[in-house]
Amino acid sequence: MRVLVVGSGGREHALASAIGASPRCGELHAAPGNPGIALIATCHPVKADDVEGLVALARDIEADLVVVGPEAPLVAGLADELRRIGIPVFGPNAAAARVEGSKAFTKQLLEAAGVDTAEAFTVTDLAGARIAIQRLDGRCVVKADGLAAGKGVIVCDDAAEAEAAAAELLGGSLGEAGRVLVVEERMDGPELSVLALCDGERAVALPSARDYKRIGEGGTGPNTGGMGAISPAPGVSDEEARAIVETVHKPILRELMNRGVRFSGCLYAGLMLTATGPRVLEFNVRFGDPETEAVLPRLGEDLLPWLLACATGDLEEREIATIPGSAVTVVLASRGYPASSESGVPILGVPEAGAERDAIVFHAGTAVQDGALVTAGGRVLAVTARGADRAAAIAAAYAAADRIRFDGLQRRADIGSESQG
Ligand code: AMP
Ligand code: GLY
């Protein structure tokens, strides 16, 4: 088979590694890929948001399967276009990608499907926001309806903070994304990511994971794209992840089907483990990053047939084999992240880190300049290691990460711990 992976981050490097390892993968292509992916695939200089360019590329190389990493091209209709010309694609059509693209739509969907989530109000002006904030006693979360690259969610302690957040978003701080707001009940508890492979009707759970989202240890400081991950999430068994797919993912697939929408691809549920049980925070319509870098190395079988089955609508509903133990991913970020990033800084030690026992180095924001590997973004590398248990995986991931050096390197020291993400 000839497979095209769309995207350029650590998630896509993890996907490309898993797909490239399949005996059924004859040729692996990526667009645009990154220097790590370039070692295992043919990279094409087509950006991940260039829907027309990607469709033309998939047609030119006669792809048998396109696997889409990021959400933006899905929301923009890449999967629709590929299906229209008969190319199987792992990733939902634009109508199904609204599950990530609009928080207001998703709240309504959750309610209709009877899935447990925070109480919420959708508002379009400050007067409406004030009423919602009062009803929730001020302690609430204000969310921009549209895609906002992780900047559209403001967790508030009181009414004054919530009103200020609503005023800023409605005032256009995030442009169109904040014209509609969801104001919702603030929940408490550790977070959990449950990713499921879906073909529209059926869903199969991947091992659970936790993402460590804040820049600082103990879950402090600004939100980032994710500073690390562990699979399984501490205290959550793979059986529990499977149970969540029954009570969350499958009702959502059914509710979408009732509306004539088929979700094919990875449905990612972000949940909070509250005192009353798991409740949904959000959905993503793609693999998580950096969860994917921790989850895929735990798979005990070939990923490619599963992705193809999702694309062609004949997913087999059985447990996917997993490697026992844990996998931990430590993200190495550049100076200034998440507010800014530094490019062109030389990176040393990647081959040595990859040679450590049970370790894999995924490239996220790297480039090659004059033959040398340099930084090219906020999240630079994601270092994953497996271990027989959580402690062993943490030790192995940090032993590998310790080999990598670049000026301004930032990382968290508590990835894999039970601390808040
Ligand atoms: P989201 O993009 O909706 O997942 O929100 C990003 C982060 O904001 C989540 O990972 C949570 O840490 C936090 N968050 C979102 N919604 C809530 C909520 N209802 N209660 C508490 N924290 C939340
Ligand atoms: N790890 C969070 C995300 O992929 O959105």
Short mmCIF file of C-alpha atoms and ligand atoms in Angstrom, two decimals:
data_model
loop_
_atom_site.label_atom_id
_atom_site.label_comp_id
_atom_site.label_asym_id
_atom_site.label_seq_id
_atom_site.Cartn_x
_atom_site.Cartn_y
_atom_site.Cartn_z
CA MET A 1 0.00 0.00 0.00
CA ARG A 2 0.99 3.60 -0.62
CA VAL A 3 0.19 5.75 2.41
CA LEU A 4 0.30 9.55 2.76
CA VAL A 5 0.55 11.07 6.26
CA VAL A 6 -0.53 14.73 6.52
CA GLY A 7 1.17 16.95 9.12
CA SER A 8 4.56 17.85 10.53
CA GLY A 9 4.57 17.30 14.29
CA GLY A 10 5.53 14.65 16.83
CA ARG A 11 2.11 13.04 16.40
CA GLU A 12 2.69 12.60 12.68
CA HIS A 13 6.18 11.21 13.29
CA ALA A 14 4.65 8.65 15.67
CA LEU A 15 1.95 7.79 13.12
CA ALA A 16 4.49 7.54 10.30
CA SER A 17 6.70 5.26 12.44
CA ALA A 18 3.82 2.92 13.21
CA ILE A 19 2.57 2.86 9.62
CA GLY A 20 6.08 2.49 8.17
CA ALA A 21 6.66 -0.54 10.39
CA SER A 22 3.68 -2.34 8.84
CA PRO A 23 4.51 -5.15 6.41
CA ARG A 24 1.54 -3.90 4.37
CA CYS A 25 3.08 -0.44 3.84
CA GLY A 26 4.96 -0.48 0.56
CA GLU A 27 5.57 3.25 0.21
CA LEU A 28 5.27 5.93 2.87
CA HIS A 29 4.82 9.62 1.98
CA ALA A 30 4.34 12.69 4.16
CA ALA A 31 3.22 16.28 3.58
CA PRO A 32 5.01 18.31 4.69
CA GLY A 33 6.64 15.96 7.24
CA ASN A 34 9.73 16.91 9.26
CA PRO A 35 13.40 15.85 9.44
CA GLY A 36 12.53 12.81 11.60
CA ILE A 37 9.78 11.68 9.24
CA ALA A 38 12.16 12.26 6.29
CA LEU A 39 14.28 9.36 7.56
CA ILE A 40 11.41 6.91 6.99
CA ALA A 41 9.20 8.56 4.32
CA THR A 42 9.29 10.67 1.17
CA CYS A 43 8.39 14.20 2.26
CA HIS A 44 6.55 16.60 -0.08
CA PRO A 45 6.59 20.38 0.45
CA VAL A 46 2.80 20.76 0.70
CA LYS A 47 1.53 22.45 3.86
CA ALA A 48 -0.99 20.65 6.08
CA ASP A 49 -3.60 23.39 5.57
CA ASP A 50 -3.34 23.44 1.76
CA VAL A 51 -6.41 21.32 0.98
CA GLU A 52 -6.13 21.71 -2.80
CA GLY A 53 -2.41 20.92 -2.79
CA LEU A 54 -2.92 17.84 -0.62
CA VAL A 55 -5.70 16.47 -2.83
CA ALA A 56 -3.50 16.97 -5.91
CA LEU A 57 -0.58 15.23 -4.17
CA ALA A 58 -2.71 12.26 -3.05
CA ARG A 59 -3.94 11.89 -6.64
CA ASP A 60 -0.45 12.26 -8.16
CA ILE A 61 1.14 9.61 -5.96
CA GLU A 62 -1.98 7.41 -6.26
CA ALA A 63 -2.31 7.08 -2.49
CA ASP A 64 -4.21 4.02 -1.24
CA LEU A 65 -4.78 5.71 2.12
CA VAL A 66 -4.36 9.26 3.47
CA VAL A 67 -3.94 9.62 7.24
CA VAL A 68 -4.62 13.17 8.44
CA GLY A 69 -2.87 14.34 11.62
CA PRO A 70 -4.08 17.89 12.44
CA GLU A 71 -7.66 19.18 12.72
CA ALA A 72 -7.45 22.28 10.51
CA PRO A 73 -7.53 20.46 7.13
CA LEU A 74 -10.35 18.20 8.40
CA VAL A 75 -12.46 21.19 9.44
CA ALA A 76 -11.64 22.71 6.03
CA GLY A 77 -12.98 19.63 4.19
CA LEU A 78 -9.86 17.70 3.15
CA ALA A 79 -11.47 14.33 3.90
CA ASP A 80 -14.62 15.27 1.92
CA GLU A 81 -12.52 16.12 -1.14
CA LEU A 82 -10.47 12.92 -0.93
CA ARG A 83 -13.58 10.74 -0.52
CA ARG A 84 -15.18 12.51 -3.46
CA ILE A 85 -12.35 11.33 -5.73
CA GLY A 86 -12.37 7.84 -4.23
CA ILE A 87 -9.23 7.95 -2.07
CA PRO A 88 -9.70 6.24 1.32
CA VAL A 89 -8.94 8.64 4.17
CA PHE A 90 -8.49 8.26 7.90
CA GLY A 91 -10.15 11.39 9.30
CA PRO A 92 -13.69 12.76 9.42
CA ASN A 93 -15.53 14.89 6.86
CA ALA A 94 -16.05 18.58 7.68
CA ALA A 95 -19.57 17.94 9.03
CA ALA A 96 -18.21 15.45 11.58
CA ALA A 97 -15.15 17.61 12.33
CA ARG A 98 -17.55 20.18 13.82
CA VAL A 99 -17.29 18.07 16.98
CA GLU A 100 -13.94 19.85 17.45
CA GLY A 101 -14.60 22.95 15.37
CA SER A 102 -17.60 24.21 17.38
CA LYS A 103 -17.93 23.84 21.14
CA ALA A 104 -21.57 25.02 21.06
CA PHE A 105 -22.48 22.30 18.54
CA THR A 106 -20.69 19.71 20.67
CA LYS A 107 -22.48 20.68 23.88
CA GLN A 108 -25.78 20.26 22.09
CA LEU A 109 -24.64 16.91 20.69
CA LEU A 110 -23.56 15.66 24.14
CA GLU A 111 -26.92 16.61 25.58
CA ALA A 112 -28.84 14.92 22.79
CA ALA A 113 -26.71 11.77 23.17
CA GLY A 114 -27.20 11.74 26.95
CA VAL A 115 -23.46 11.86 27.70
CA ASP A 116 -22.35 13.34 31.03
CA THR A 117 -20.68 16.75 30.69
CA ALA A 118 -20.55 20.13 32.44
CA GLU A 119 -23.76 22.18 32.49
CA ALA A 120 -23.37 24.89 29.86
CA PHE A 121 -24.94 27.94 28.25
CA THR A 122 -24.27 29.20 24.73
CA VAL A 123 -24.25 33.01 24.50
CA THR A 124 -23.54 35.65 21.87
CA ASP A 125 -23.37 38.87 23.90
CA LEU A 126 -22.19 40.19 27.24
CA ALA A 127 -25.69 40.40 28.74
CA GLY A 128 -26.23 36.70 28.02
CA ALA A 129 -22.78 35.86 29.36
CA ARG A 130 -23.55 37.68 32.64
CA ILE A 131 -26.75 35.69 33.13
CA ALA A 132 -24.90 32.40 32.50
CA ILE A 133 -22.06 33.39 34.86
CA GLN A 134 -24.56 34.24 37.63
CA ARG A 135 -26.42 30.95 37.16
CA LEU A 136 -23.12 29.12 37.60
CA ASP A 137 -22.25 31.18 40.70
CA GLY A 138 -19.24 32.75 39.01
CA ARG A 139 -16.96 29.73 39.24
CA CYS A 140 -17.06 28.72 35.62
CA VAL A 141 -15.17 28.21 32.37
CA VAL A 142 -15.55 30.61 29.45
CA LYS A 143 -14.86 29.07 26.03
CA ALA A 144 -14.67 30.49 22.54
CA ASP A 145 -16.94 28.43 20.26
CA GLY A 146 -14.46 28.09 17.38
CA LEU A 147 -10.93 26.75 16.88
CA ALA A 148 -8.46 28.90 18.83
CA ALA A 149 -5.24 26.87 18.97
CA GLY A 150 -5.58 26.19 22.71
CA LYS A 151 -6.14 29.87 23.61
CA GLY A 152 -9.93 29.88 23.69
CA VAL A 153 -10.59 28.36 27.14
CA ILE A 154 -10.43 30.51 30.28
CA VAL A 155 -10.92 28.78 33.63
CA CYS A 156 -12.30 31.36 36.10
CA ASP A 157 -12.45 31.54 39.90
CA ASP A 158 -15.18 34.18 40.22
CA ALA A 159 -17.76 36.24 38.35
CA ALA A 160 -15.49 39.27 37.81
CA GLU A 161 -12.83 37.13 36.14
CA ALA A 162 -15.45 35.34 34.03
CA GLU A 163 -17.05 38.60 32.88
CA ALA A 164 -13.65 40.01 31.93
CA ALA A 165 -12.88 36.82 29.95
CA ALA A 166 -16.25 36.96 28.17
CA ALA A 167 -15.80 40.66 27.35
CA GLU A 168 -12.35 40.03 25.89
CA LEU A 169 -13.46 37.10 23.71
CA LEU A 170 -16.66 38.81 22.54
CA GLY A 171 -14.57 41.93 21.90
CA GLY A 172 -12.70 40.01 19.24
CA SER A 173 -9.44 39.00 20.98
CA LEU A 174 -9.56 35.72 19.04
CA GLY A 175 -11.46 37.02 16.05
CA GLU A 176 -14.36 34.96 14.66
CA ALA A 177 -13.68 32.04 17.03
CA GLY A 178 -14.97 34.09 19.99
CA ARG A 179 -18.17 35.54 18.49
CA VAL A 180 -20.13 32.74 20.16
CA LEU A 181 -19.20 31.60 23.68
CA VAL A 182 -19.92 28.57 25.79
CA VAL A 183 -20.03 29.37 29.51
CA GLU A 184 -19.92 26.18 31.54
CA GLU A 185 -19.77 24.74 35.01
CA ARG A 186 -16.24 24.36 36.31
CA MET A 187 -15.45 20.76 37.21
CA ASP A 188 -12.66 19.33 39.36
CA GLY A 189 -10.51 16.24 39.07
CA PRO A 190 -7.65 14.68 37.15
CA GLU A 191 -7.89 14.64 33.36
CA LEU A 192 -7.88 11.72 31.01
CA SER A 193 -7.68 11.33 27.24
CA VAL A 194 -9.48 8.40 25.63
CA LEU A 195 -8.86 8.01 21.91
CA ALA A 196 -10.97 5.65 19.83
CA LEU A 197 -10.63 4.41 16.27
CA CYS A 198 -14.02 4.86 14.58
CA ASP A 199 -15.58 3.88 11.27
CA GLY A 200 -18.85 5.77 11.70
CA GLU A 201 -20.73 3.00 13.48
CA ARG A 202 -18.14 1.09 15.45
CA ALA A 203 -15.43 2.30 17.85
CA VAL A 204 -12.37 0.61 19.33
CA ALA A 205 -10.56 2.10 22.35
CA LEU A 206 -6.86 2.85 22.28
CA PRO A 207 -4.96 2.67 25.59
CA SER A 208 -5.79 5.62 27.89
CA ALA A 209 -3.42 8.55 28.28
CA ARG A 210 -2.82 11.72 30.25
CA ASP A 211 -1.50 14.90 28.72
CA TYR A 212 0.52 17.35 30.85
CA LYS A 213 -0.70 20.63 29.39
CA ARG A 214 0.87 23.36 31.50
CA ILE A 215 4.42 24.59 31.03
CA GLY A 216 5.33 24.23 34.73
CA GLU A 217 5.68 21.32 37.13
CA GLY A 218 2.59 20.42 39.13
CA GLY A 219 0.32 21.82 36.42
CA THR A 220 1.32 25.47 36.86
CA GLY A 221 1.88 28.33 34.41
CA PRO A 222 0.37 28.88 30.98
CA ASN A 223 -1.30 26.20 28.86
CA THR A 224 0.82 24.70 26.09
CA GLY A 225 0.19 22.28 23.26
CA GLY A 226 1.29 19.58 25.74
CA MET A 227 4.59 19.09 27.58
CA GLY A 228 4.39 15.34 27.88
CA ALA A 229 2.13 12.33 28.18
CA ILE A 230 1.80 8.95 29.80
CA SER A 231 -0.13 5.84 28.79
CA PRO A 232 -2.02 4.43 30.57
CA ALA A 233 -3.16 7.47 32.59
CA PRO A 234 -2.20 6.95 36.25
CA GLY A 235 -4.98 5.08 38.04
CA VAL A 236 -6.92 4.34 34.84
CA SER A 237 -6.82 0.87 33.39
CA ASP A 238 -7.21 0.04 29.71
CA GLU A 239 -10.51 -1.69 30.70
CA GLU A 240 -11.79 1.61 32.07
CA ALA A 241 -10.87 3.31 28.80
CA ARG A 242 -12.90 0.66 26.96
CA ALA A 243 -15.88 1.31 29.25
CA ILE A 244 -15.68 5.04 28.45
CA VAL A 245 -15.84 4.26 24.72
CA GLU A 246 -19.15 2.46 25.39
CA THR A 247 -20.67 5.37 27.36
CA VAL A 248 -19.16 8.33 25.53
CA HIS A 249 -17.83 7.63 22.03
CA LYS A 250 -20.48 5.21 20.82
CA PRO A 251 -23.48 7.37 21.85
CA ILE A 252 -21.83 10.30 20.04
CA LEU A 253 -21.32 8.21 16.87
CA ARG A 254 -24.98 7.12 17.03
CA GLU A 255 -26.22 10.68 17.57
CA LEU A 256 -24.15 11.87 14.61
CA MET A 257 -25.52 9.02 12.45
CA ASN A 258 -29.07 10.07 13.45
CA ARG A 259 -28.18 13.40 11.87
CA GLY A 260 -26.78 11.74 8.78
CA VAL A 261 -23.15 12.33 9.73
CA ARG A 262 -20.61 9.51 9.71
CA PHE A 263 -17.55 10.01 11.91
CA SER A 264 -14.62 8.08 10.51
CA GLY A 265 -11.20 8.57 12.10
CA CYS A 266 -9.91 9.12 15.63
CA LEU A 267 -12.43 10.52 18.10
CA TYR A 268 -10.54 11.88 21.09
CA ALA A 269 -12.51 12.49 24.28
CA GLY A 270 -10.96 14.75 26.91
CA LEU A 271 -12.55 13.85 30.25
CA MET A 272 -12.37 14.87 33.86
CA LEU A 273 -12.52 12.15 36.49
CA THR A 274 -14.88 13.89 38.90
CA ALA A 275 -16.27 12.65 42.22
CA THR A 276 -19.38 11.51 40.30
CA GLY A 277 -17.47 9.72 37.53
CA PRO A 278 -15.90 10.61 34.18
CA ARG A 279 -17.44 13.70 32.51
CA VAL A 280 -16.58 15.05 29.05
CA LEU A 281 -14.55 18.27 28.71
CA GLU A 282 -14.15 18.29 24.96
CA PHE A 283 -13.67 16.27 21.81
CA ASN A 284 -10.95 16.39 19.22
CA VAL A 285 -11.43 14.82 15.81
CA ARG A 286 -7.87 13.54 15.46
CA PHE A 287 -5.12 11.88 17.43
CA GLY A 288 -3.85 13.89 20.43
CA ASP A 289 -0.41 15.40 20.54
CA PRO A 290 1.61 14.38 22.58
CA GLU A 291 -0.69 11.48 23.63
CA THR A 292 -0.10 9.70 20.32
CA GLU A 293 3.64 9.56 20.97
CA ALA A 294 2.92 7.61 24.21
CA VAL A 295 -0.06 5.55 23.01
CA LEU A 296 1.15 4.17 19.67
CA PRO A 297 4.41 2.67 21.07
CA ARG A 298 2.17 0.57 23.37
CA LEU A 299 0.28 -1.10 20.52
CA GLY A 300 0.98 -4.80 20.27
CA GLU A 301 -0.21 -5.15 16.68
CA ASP A 302 -0.02 -3.54 13.26
CA LEU A 303 -1.81 -0.16 13.24
CA LEU A 304 -2.21 0.15 9.46
CA PRO A 305 -5.05 -2.39 8.97
CA TRP A 306 -7.00 -0.62 11.73
CA LEU A 307 -6.61 2.77 10.07
CA LEU A 308 -7.63 1.32 6.72
CA ALA A 309 -10.69 -0.38 8.26
CA CYS A 310 -11.82 2.96 9.73
CA ALA A 311 -11.42 4.56 6.31
CA THR A 312 -13.34 1.85 4.48
CA GLY A 313 -16.08 1.36 7.09
CA ASP A 314 -15.35 -2.19 8.17
CA LEU A 315 -13.80 -1.85 11.58
CA GLU A 316 -13.73 -5.06 13.57
CA GLU A 317 -14.99 -4.44 17.10
CA ARG A 318 -12.43 -6.35 19.11
CA GLU A 319 -9.81 -5.34 21.65
CA ILE A 320 -6.61 -4.01 20.15
CA ALA A 321 -3.55 -5.82 21.53
CA THR A 322 -1.37 -3.67 23.79
CA ILE A 323 2.07 -4.06 25.30
CA PRO A 324 1.77 -4.25 29.09
CA GLY A 325 3.49 -1.63 31.24
CA SER A 326 3.66 2.10 30.56
CA ALA A 327 5.00 4.55 28.01
CA VAL A 328 6.09 8.07 28.91
CA THR A 329 6.73 10.97 26.52
CA VAL A 330 8.79 14.00 27.58
CA VAL A 331 8.50 17.04 25.32
CA LEU A 332 11.58 19.23 24.85
CA ALA A 333 10.53 22.78 24.03
CA SER A 334 12.49 25.82 22.93
CA ARG A 335 13.14 29.02 24.91
CA GLY A 336 10.11 31.29 25.20
CA TYR A 337 7.52 28.55 24.62
CA PRO A 338 4.49 28.77 24.76
CA ALA A 339 4.48 32.55 24.19
CA SER A 340 7.18 32.37 21.51
CA SER A 341 9.87 30.03 20.21
CA GLU A 342 13.44 30.10 18.93
CA SER A 343 14.45 28.72 15.59
CA GLY A 344 17.84 27.79 14.22
CA VAL A 345 19.34 26.65 17.55
CA PRO A 346 21.62 23.58 17.05
CA ILE A 347 20.38 20.34 18.67
CA LEU A 348 22.85 17.76 19.98
CA GLY A 349 22.40 14.19 21.18
CA VAL A 350 19.38 12.95 19.21
CA PRO A 351 21.11 9.75 17.94
CA GLU A 352 22.42 9.02 21.45
CA ALA A 353 18.94 9.46 22.95
CA GLY A 354 17.42 7.14 20.34
CA ALA A 355 20.04 4.51 21.17
CA GLU A 356 18.96 4.37 24.83
CA ARG A 357 17.07 1.22 25.76
CA ASP A 358 13.36 1.27 24.83
CA ALA A 359 13.55 4.93 23.76
CA ILE A 360 12.28 6.62 20.59
CA VAL A 361 12.81 10.26 19.63
CA PHE A 362 9.99 11.88 17.67
CA HIS A 363 10.67 15.15 15.87
CA ALA A 364 8.13 17.96 16.35
CA GLY A 365 9.64 21.35 15.51
CA THR A 366 13.01 20.66 13.93
CA ALA A 367 14.75 21.60 10.68
CA VAL A 368 18.02 20.77 8.97
CA GLN A 369 20.31 23.75 8.32
CA ASP A 370 23.65 23.24 6.58
CA GLY A 371 23.43 19.57 7.37
CA ALA A 372 22.84 20.12 11.11
CA LEU A 373 19.65 19.56 13.11
CA VAL A 374 18.25 22.81 14.56
CA THR A 375 15.12 23.96 16.40
CA ALA A 376 12.18 25.18 14.30
CA GLY A 377 9.25 25.72 16.64
CA GLY A 378 7.97 25.66 20.21
CA ARG A 379 7.76 21.92 20.81
CA VAL A 380 11.01 20.62 19.34
CA LEU A 381 11.22 16.91 20.18
CA ALA A 382 9.11 14.30 21.99
CA VAL A 383 11.15 11.57 23.70
CA THR A 384 9.22 8.38 24.48
CA ALA A 385 10.27 5.30 26.42
CA ARG A 386 8.43 2.19 27.48
CA GLY A 387 8.89 0.47 30.82
CA ALA A 388 7.55 -2.56 32.67
CA ASP A 389 5.74 -0.13 34.96
CA ARG A 390 5.22 3.60 35.35
CA ALA A 391 8.42 4.21 37.35
CA ALA A 392 10.55 2.31 34.83
CA ALA A 393 9.02 4.19 31.90
CA ILE A 394 9.59 7.56 33.59
CA ALA A 395 13.23 6.68 34.37
CA ALA A 396 13.86 5.45 30.82
CA ALA A 397 12.24 8.49 29.18
CA TYR A 398 14.29 10.92 31.27
CA ALA A 399 17.50 8.90 30.75
CA ALA A 400 17.00 9.31 26.99
CA ALA A 401 15.89 12.96 27.24
CA ASP A 402 19.03 13.74 29.31
CA ARG A 403 21.16 12.97 26.25
CA ILE A 404 19.64 15.82 24.24
CA ARG A 405 20.96 19.37 24.55
CA PHE A 406 20.17 22.69 22.92
CA ASP A 407 20.38 26.26 24.12
CA GLY A 408 17.17 27.34 25.87
CA LEU A 409 15.77 23.77 26.24
CA GLN A 410 12.69 23.64 28.50
CA ARG A 411 11.08 20.49 29.83
CA ARG A 412 8.98 19.43 32.79
CA ALA A 413 10.58 17.18 35.40
CA ASP A 414 7.31 15.54 36.53
CA ILE A 415 5.93 13.92 33.37
CA GLY A 416 4.32 10.60 34.25
CA SER A 417 3.66 11.58 37.87
CA GLU A 418 0.21 11.74 39.41
CA SER A 419 0.46 15.53 39.58
CA GLN A 420 -2.11 17.60 37.71
CA GLY A 421 -1.44 17.95 34.03
P1 AMP B 1 -10.78 22.18 26.36
O1 AMP B 1 -10.05 22.74 25.17
O2 AMP B 1 -12.24 22.39 26.34
O3 AMP B 1 -10.36 20.79 26.72
O4 AMP B 1 -10.18 22.99 27.60
C1 AMP B 1 -8.80 23.06 27.86
C2 AMP B 1 -8.54 22.80 29.32
O5 AMP B 1 -9.33 23.70 30.14
C3 AMP B 1 -8.95 21.41 29.77
O6 AMP B 1 -7.96 20.48 29.52
C4 AMP B 1 -9.19 21.64 31.25
O7 AMP B 1 -7.96 21.64 31.96
C5 AMP B 1 -9.77 23.02 31.30
N1 AMP B 1 -11.25 22.95 31.31
C6 AMP B 1 -12.08 22.96 30.23
N2 AMP B 1 -13.37 22.84 30.59
C7 AMP B 1 -13.38 22.75 31.93
C8 AMP B 1 -14.41 22.60 32.91
N3 AMP B 1 -15.69 22.57 32.58
N4 AMP B 1 -14.03 22.53 34.21
C9 AMP B 1 -12.74 22.62 34.59
N5 AMP B 1 -11.72 22.76 33.71
C10 AMP B 1 -12.02 22.82 32.39
N1 GLY B 2 -3.05 16.90 23.76
C1 GLY B 2 -4.11 17.76 23.46
C2 GLY B 2 -4.46 17.81 22.04
O1 GLY B 2 -3.95 17.08 21.22
O2 GLY B 2 -5.32 18.61 21.71
#
